[in-house]
CSV table of C-alpha atoms and ligand atoms in Angstrom, one decimal:
chain,number,residue,atom,x,y,z
M,625,MET,CA,-10.1,-9.2,24.5
M,626,ASN,CA,-11.5,-6.1,22.6
M,627,LEU,CA,-8.3,-4.9,20.0
M,628,THR,CA,-9.7,-1.0,19.8
M,629,SER,CA,-9.3,-0.9,23.8
M,630,PRO,CA,-5.8,0.6,24.4
M,631,SER,CA,-5.5,-0.5,27.9
M,632,GLN,CA,-6.6,-4.4,27.0
M,633,VAL,CA,-4.1,-4.0,24.3
M,634,LYS,CA,-1.5,-3.0,26.6
M,635,ALA,CA,-2.0,-5.6,29.1
M,636,TRP,CA,-2.0,-8.1,27.0
M,637,CYS,CA,1.6,-7.3,25.6
M,638,ILE,CA,2.3,-7.0,29.7
M,639,GLU,CA,1.0,-10.6,30.8
M,640,ASN,CA,2.9,-11.8,27.3
M,641,ASP,CA,5.7,-10.1,27.9
M,642,PHE,CA,5.6,-8.7,24.0
M,643,HIS,CA,7.1,-6.0,23.3
M,644,PRO,CA,6.5,-3.4,20.1
M,645,ASN,CA,8.9,-3.8,17.5
M,646,LYS,CA,10.1,-0.2,15.7
M,647,THR,CA,11.2,-1.3,13.1
M,648,MET,CA,8.6,-4.1,12.1
M,649,GLY,CA,6.1,-1.0,12.6
M,650,GLN,CA,4.2,-2.2,15.1
M,651,ASN,CA,2.0,0.8,16.0
M,652,PHE,CA,-1.3,-1.0,16.3
M,653,LEU,CA,-4.5,0.8,15.7
M,654,ILE,CA,-6.7,1.1,18.9
M,655,ASP,CA,-9.7,3.4,17.8
M,656,ARG,CA,-12.6,2.0,16.3
M,657,ASN,CA,-13.9,4.9,14.3
M,658,ALA,CA,-11.2,4.8,12.3
M,659,LEU,CA,-10.9,1.0,12.3
M,660,VAL,CA,-14.8,1.2,10.9
M,661,ALA,CA,-13.6,4.3,8.2
M,662,ILE,CA,-11.1,1.7,6.7
M,663,VAL,CA,-12.8,-1.1,6.3
M,664,ASP,CA,-15.8,0.5,5.1
M,665,ALA,CA,-13.4,2.3,2.7
M,666,GLY,CA,-11.6,-1.2,1.6
M,667,LEU,CA,-14.6,-3.2,1.3
M,668,GLU,CA,-16.5,-0.2,-1.2
M,669,PRO,CA,-15.4,-0.5,-4.5
M,670,VAL,CA,-16.1,-4.9,-4.1
M,671,GLY,CA,-19.5,-4.3,-2.8
M,672,GLY,CA,-21.1,-6.9,-5.4
M,673,VAL,CA,-19.1,-9.4,-4.6
M,674,ALA,CA,-20.6,-12.1,-2.1
M,675,SER,CA,-18.4,-13.0,0.1
M,676,PRO,CA,-14.8,-10.7,-0.8
M,677,ARG,CA,-11.3,-12.5,-0.5
M,678,VAL,CA,-9.6,-9.5,1.2
M,679,LEU,CA,-5.2,-9.7,1.4
M,680,GLU,CA,-4.3,-8.2,4.3
M,681,ILE,CA,-0.9,-7.7,5.3
M,682,GLY,CA,0.7,-6.9,9.0
M,683,PRO,CA,-2.8,-8.1,10.6
M,684,GLY,CA,-0.8,-7.7,14.1
M,685,LEU,CA,-3.1,-8.9,17.1
M,686,GLY,CA,-5.4,-8.8,14.7
M,687,VAL,CA,-7.9,-5.9,14.4
M,688,LEU,CA,-8.9,-5.1,10.7
M,689,THR,CA,-8.6,-8.9,10.1
M,690,GLU,CA,-11.4,-9.1,13.2
M,691,GLU,CA,-13.7,-6.6,11.5
M,692,LEU,CA,-12.9,-8.1,7.6
M,693,LEU,CA,-13.9,-11.6,9.3
M,694,SER,CA,-16.9,-10.1,10.8
M,695,ARG,CA,-18.3,-8.4,7.4
M,696,GLY,CA,-18.9,-12.2,6.0
M,697,CYS,CA,-14.7,-11.9,4.0
M,698,ASP,CA,-12.4,-14.7,3.3
M,699,VAL,CA,-9.5,-13.2,4.6
M,700,VAL,CA,-5.3,-13.9,3.8
M,701,ALA,CA,-3.0,-11.9,6.2
M,702,ILE,CA,0.4,-12.4,6.0
M,703,GLU,CA,2.4,-11.5,8.8
M,704,LYS,CA,5.9,-11.1,9.4
M,705,ASP,CA,6.2,-11.4,13.3
M,706,PRO,CA,6.3,-15.3,13.7
M,707,ILE,CA,4.9,-14.4,17.6
M,708,LEU,CA,2.2,-12.5,15.9
M,709,ALA,CA,1.2,-14.9,13.3
M,710,GLU,CA,1.4,-18.0,15.5
M,711,ARG,CA,-1.3,-16.8,17.9
M,712,LEU,CA,-3.5,-15.1,15.6
M,713,ALA,CA,-6.0,-17.7,13.6
M,714,GLY,CA,-6.5,-19.0,18.0
M,715,SER,CA,-7.2,-15.5,19.6
M,716,LEU,CA,-10.1,-15.0,17.1
M,717,GLY,CA,-11.2,-18.5,17.2
M,718,ASN,CA,-9.9,-20.2,14.3
M,719,PRO,CA,-12.4,-18.7,11.9
M,720,GLU,CA,-12.9,-20.7,8.7
M,721,ARG,CA,-12.6,-17.9,6.2
M,722,LEU,CA,-9.3,-17.0,7.6
M,723,SER,CA,-5.6,-17.9,6.7
M,724,VAL,CA,-2.7,-16.7,8.3
M,725,VAL,CA,0.3,-16.7,6.3
M,726,ALA,CA,3.4,-16.6,8.5
M,727,GLY,CA,6.5,-14.4,6.6
M,728,ASP,CA,7.4,-11.2,4.4
M,729,ALA,CA,4.7,-10.0,2.6
M,730,LEU,CA,7.0,-9.2,-0.2
M,731,ASP,CA,8.2,-12.7,-0.9
M,732,PHE,CA,4.6,-13.3,-1.9
M,733,ILE,CA,3.6,-10.6,-3.7
M,734,ASN,CA,7.2,-10.9,-5.5
M,735,HIS,CA,5.5,-14.8,-6.1
M,736,LYS,CA,8.9,-16.3,-4.0
M,737,SER,CA,6.5,-18.4,-2.0
M,738,ALA,CA,3.0,-18.8,-2.6
M,739,LEU,CA,-0.4,-18.3,-0.9
M,740,PRO,CA,-3.3,-20.4,-0.6
M,741,GLY,CA,-6.3,-20.2,-2.3
M,742,ASP,CA,-6.5,-19.9,-5.8
M,743,ARG,CA,-10.1,-17.6,-5.9
M,744,PRO,CA,-7.8,-14.1,-6.8
M,745,PHE,CA,-8.0,-10.6,-3.9
M,746,ASP,CA,-11.1,-9.1,-4.4
M,747,CYS,CA,-9.2,-6.2,-2.5
M,748,MET,CA,-6.2,-5.8,-0.1
M,749,VAL,CA,-7.2,-3.5,3.1
M,750,SER,CA,-4.0,-3.5,5.2
M,751,ASN,CA,-2.3,-0.9,8.2
M,752,LEU,CA,1.0,-1.1,6.9
M,753,PRO,CA,4.1,-1.0,8.7
M,754,TYR,CA,6.0,2.2,8.4
M,755,GLN,CA,9.2,1.2,7.5
M,756,SER,CA,8.2,-0.8,4.5
M,757,GLY,CA,4.9,0.5,3.2
M,758,THR,CA,5.5,2.3,0.2
M,759,ARG,CA,7.6,-0.6,-0.9
M,760,ILE,CA,5.1,-3.3,-0.3
M,761,LEU,CA,2.2,-0.9,-2.1
M,762,LEU,CA,4.8,-0.3,-4.7
M,763,GLU,CA,5.2,-3.8,-5.6
M,764,LEU,CA,1.3,-4.4,-5.8
M,765,VAL,CA,0.6,-1.5,-7.6
M,766,LEU,CA,3.5,-2.8,-10.0
M,767,SER,CA,1.9,-6.2,-9.7
M,768,ARG,CA,-1.7,-4.8,-10.8
M,769,SER,CA,-2.6,-8.1,-9.4
M,770,ILE,CA,-5.3,-6.9,-7.2
M,771,ALA,CA,-8.3,-4.0,-8.2
M,772,ALA,CA,-8.5,-2.1,-4.9
M,773,ILE,CA,-5.9,-1.6,-2.2
M,774,THR,CA,-6.3,0.2,0.8
M,775,ALA,CA,-4.0,1.3,3.2
M,776,LEU,CA,-3.2,3.0,6.4
M,777,VAL,CA,0.0,4.4,5.7
M,778,GLN,CA,1.7,7.7,6.6
M,779,SER,CA,0.3,11.0,5.5
M,780,GLU,CA,3.2,12.0,3.8
M,781,VAL,CA,3.5,8.8,1.8
M,782,ALA,CA,-0.3,9.0,1.0
M,783,ASP,CA,0.2,12.8,0.2
M,784,ARG,CA,2.9,11.2,-2.1
M,785,LEU,CA,0.7,8.9,-4.1
M,786,VAL,CA,-2.3,11.1,-4.7
M,787,ALA,CA,0.0,14.5,-5.9
M,788,GLY,CA,-1.0,15.6,-9.4
M,789,GLU,CA,1.3,16.9,-12.0
M,790,GLY,CA,2.6,20.7,-10.8
M,791,SER,CA,2.4,19.8,-7.2
M,792,LYS,CA,5.6,20.2,-4.9
M,793,THR,CA,5.1,16.4,-3.5
M,794,ARG,CA,5.1,14.8,-6.9
M,795,GLY,CA,7.0,11.9,-7.0
M,796,LEU,CA,7.8,8.3,-8.7
M,797,ALA,CA,5.3,6.8,-6.1
M,798,GLY,CA,2.5,8.6,-7.1
M,799,VAL,CA,3.2,8.8,-11.1
M,800,TRP,CA,3.9,5.1,-10.8
M,801,ALA,CA,0.8,4.7,-8.4
M,802,GLN,CA,-1.4,6.8,-10.9
M,803,LEU,CA,-0.3,4.5,-14.2
M,804,ASP,CA,-2.6,2.2,-13.2
M,805,TYR,CA,-4.6,3.2,-10.5
M,806,ASP,CA,-6.8,6.5,-9.6
M,807,VAL,CA,-5.8,7.4,-6.1
M,808,GLU,CA,-7.5,8.9,-3.4
M,809,ILE,CA,-7.5,10.0,0.5
M,810,VAL,CA,-10.4,8.5,2.0
M,811,ARG,CA,-9.4,10.8,5.4
M,812,LYS,CA,-6.3,11.1,8.0
M,813,VAL,CA,-6.2,9.4,10.9
M,814,SER,CA,-4.4,11.5,14.3
M,815,ALA,CA,-1.6,9.3,15.3
M,816,SER,CA,-3.2,9.2,19.0
M,817,CYS,CA,-5.3,6.1,17.3
M,818,PHE,CA,-2.3,4.6,17.5
M,819,TRP,CA,-0.1,2.6,20.0
M,820,PRO,CA,2.5,3.1,20.5
M,821,ARG,CA,2.3,6.5,19.6
M,822,PRO,CA,4.3,7.1,15.9
M,823,GLU,CA,5.8,10.8,16.2
M,824,ILE,CA,3.3,11.7,12.9
M,825,GLY,CA,-0.2,11.5,12.0
M,826,SER,CA,-1.5,8.7,9.1
M,827,SER,CA,-4.2,8.6,6.1
M,828,VAL,CA,-6.5,6.0,4.5
M,829,VAL,CA,-5.2,5.7,1.1
M,830,ARG,CA,-7.3,4.1,-1.5
M,831,LEU,CA,-5.7,2.6,-5.2
M,832,VAL,CA,-8.5,1.4,-7.7
M,833,ARG,CA,-7.8,-0.1,-10.8
M,834,HIS,CA,-8.0,1.7,-14.2
M,835,GLU,CA,-8.1,0.5,-17.7
M,836,ARG,CA,-7.4,3.9,-19.2
M,837,ASN,CA,-3.7,3.1,-19.8
M,838,ALA,CA,-4.4,-0.9,-20.7
M,839,ASP,CA,-2.6,-0.4,-24.7
M,840,PHE,CA,0.4,0.2,-22.8
M,841,SER,CA,2.4,-2.5,-23.7
M,842,GLU,CA,5.2,-4.5,-20.9
M,843,GLU,CA,8.0,-2.5,-23.5
M,844,GLU,CA,6.1,0.7,-23.3
M,845,ARG,CA,6.0,0.2,-19.5
M,846,ASP,CA,9.8,-0.5,-18.9
M,847,VAL,CA,10.7,2.1,-20.6
M,848,PHE,CA,7.7,4.3,-19.0
M,849,HIS,CA,9.8,3.6,-15.6
M,850,LYS,CA,13.0,3.9,-16.7
M,851,ILE,CA,12.7,7.4,-17.6
M,852,THR,CA,10.8,8.3,-14.2
M,853,LYS,CA,13.0,6.9,-12.4
M,854,LYS,CA,16.0,9.1,-13.7
M,855,ALA,CA,13.8,12.1,-14.6
M,856,PHE,CA,12.9,11.9,-11.0
M,857,GLU,CA,17.0,11.4,-10.0
M,858,HIS,CA,17.6,15.0,-11.3
M,859,ARG,CA,13.9,16.7,-10.4
M,860,ARG,CA,15.5,20.4,-10.7
M,861,LYS,CA,16.9,19.3,-14.0
M,862,GLN,CA,15.1,20.3,-17.2
M,863,LEU,CA,14.3,17.2,-19.0
M,864,GLY,CA,16.3,18.3,-22.1
M,865,SER,CA,19.6,18.2,-20.5
M,866,ILE,CA,19.1,14.9,-18.5
M,867,PHE,CA,18.0,13.6,-21.4
M,868,ARG,CA,20.0,14.7,-24.0
M,869,ASP,CA,19.4,14.0,-27.9
M,870,MET,CA,16.8,12.1,-26.7
M,871,ILE,CA,13.9,14.9,-25.0
M,872,GLN,CA,13.9,18.9,-26.1
M,873,SER,CA,11.7,19.9,-23.1
M,874,THR,CA,12.2,23.1,-20.8
M,875,ALA,CA,9.6,21.4,-18.7
M,876,ARG,CA,10.9,19.4,-15.1
M,877,ALA,CA,9.9,15.6,-13.8
M,878,GLU,CA,7.2,17.0,-11.5
M,879,GLU,CA,5.3,19.4,-14.4
M,880,LEU,CA,4.4,16.2,-16.3
M,881,SER,CA,1.2,14.4,-15.8
M,882,ASN,CA,1.0,10.5,-16.9
M,883,GLU,CA,-0.8,11.5,-20.0
M,884,ASP,CA,2.3,13.2,-20.9
M,885,TRP,CA,5.1,10.8,-20.4
M,886,LYS,CA,2.3,8.1,-22.0
M,887,ASN,CA,3.2,10.5,-25.0
M,888,LEU,CA,6.5,11.2,-24.2
M,889,VAL,CA,6.8,7.3,-24.0
M,890,LYS,CA,4.9,6.3,-27.1
M,891,GLY,CA,7.1,9.1,-29.3
M,892,LEU,CA,10.1,7.9,-28.5
M,893,MET,CA,9.5,3.8,-29.1
M,894,GLY,CA,7.4,5.2,-32.2
M,895,THR,CA,4.6,3.1,-31.3
E,1437,SAM,N1,-3.0,-4.6,11.7
E,1437,SAM,C1,-2.7,-4.5,12.6
E,1437,SAM,C2,-3.0,-3.1,13.1
E,1437,SAM,O1,-3.7,-2.5,12.2
E,1437,SAM,O2,-3.0,-2.7,14.6
E,1437,SAM,C3,-1.2,-4.5,12.8
E,1437,SAM,C4,-0.5,-3.0,11.8
E,1437,SAM,S1,1.3,-2.6,12.1
E,1437,SAM,C5,1.0,-0.7,11.6
E,1437,SAM,C6,2.0,-3.5,10.8
E,1437,SAM,C7,2.2,-5.3,11.4
E,1437,SAM,O3,2.7,-5.6,9.9
E,1437,SAM,C8,2.5,-5.6,12.0
E,1437,SAM,O4,2.0,-6.7,12.9
E,1437,SAM,C9,4.0,-5.8,11.8
E,1437,SAM,O5,4.7,-7.1,12.7
E,1437,SAM,C10,3.8,-6.4,10.6
E,1437,SAM,N2,5.0,-6.7,9.5
E,1437,SAM,C11,6.0,-5.6,9.7
E,1437,SAM,N3,6.5,-6.1,8.1
E,1437,SAM,C12,6.2,-6.9,7.3
E,1437,SAM,C13,6.4,-7.8,6.1
E,1437,SAM,N4,7.1,-7.2,5.3
E,1437,SAM,N5,5.4,-8.6,5.5
E,1437,SAM,C14,4.8,-8.9,6.3
E,1437,SAM,N6,3.9,-8.1,7.4
E,1437,SAM,C15,4.9,-7.1,8.4
């Protein structure tokens, strides 16, 4: 089957009595240009690696999986839908370089279940489900286990991840992601590139791990996560009135850069 042919994808669903599940975020990518763009962006940071080991979350019918395999990647694909997980390897001709794991990606990121193989992942490339995409991305970012993460997400999620200080869309997800990753929006992808067509557009977002905060200890990170969470829960308030006796500042959470937050934490901890 040509996985970027809308008519072939729809025909497969009808023949197999498969109804894309909205709560699982099953909006399949059916646009060849967008497919090439996301895979190019995902593999660019690992350009020098001979057979990059790639994590794919939510392979669905396998459109990204097939493209990644054709570029010489070793792919571990985690799919929550048991019907899609069961058929994937066979539908792609049982390639040796592909391991399909049935289950919820969050269980693997949180080490509740183990993934096959012991070589670390070089990158993650995925078209994430709308509903759980932000949570999956944040858990991956907090684990700091993968150096390059490229994902198709709702545009508003991408905008929040990339937002710098002073931006109205600045929020907790961006502050946490930017602590260890440089974040960029690679391109927008229109809703018409998916079937079923979602209500809103998507963006390809890429996160590449940096080491600028390698000196930040686990204890400092813990305080960083706690105070930023509390500050963004009261985003309209000045920090001085949220953290009475601890912080004297008239600034609001969205006005601080990651460097400011880091200095604030170091100041509070005397480190
Ligand atoms: N990669 C395919 C594509 O681009 O056409 C499908 C992408 S679709 C947006 C999201 C996929 O993630 C679906 O196949 C869905 O079943 C799967 N999924 C949803 N929640 C998941 C989870 N928590 N863990 C793993 N896969 C999940």
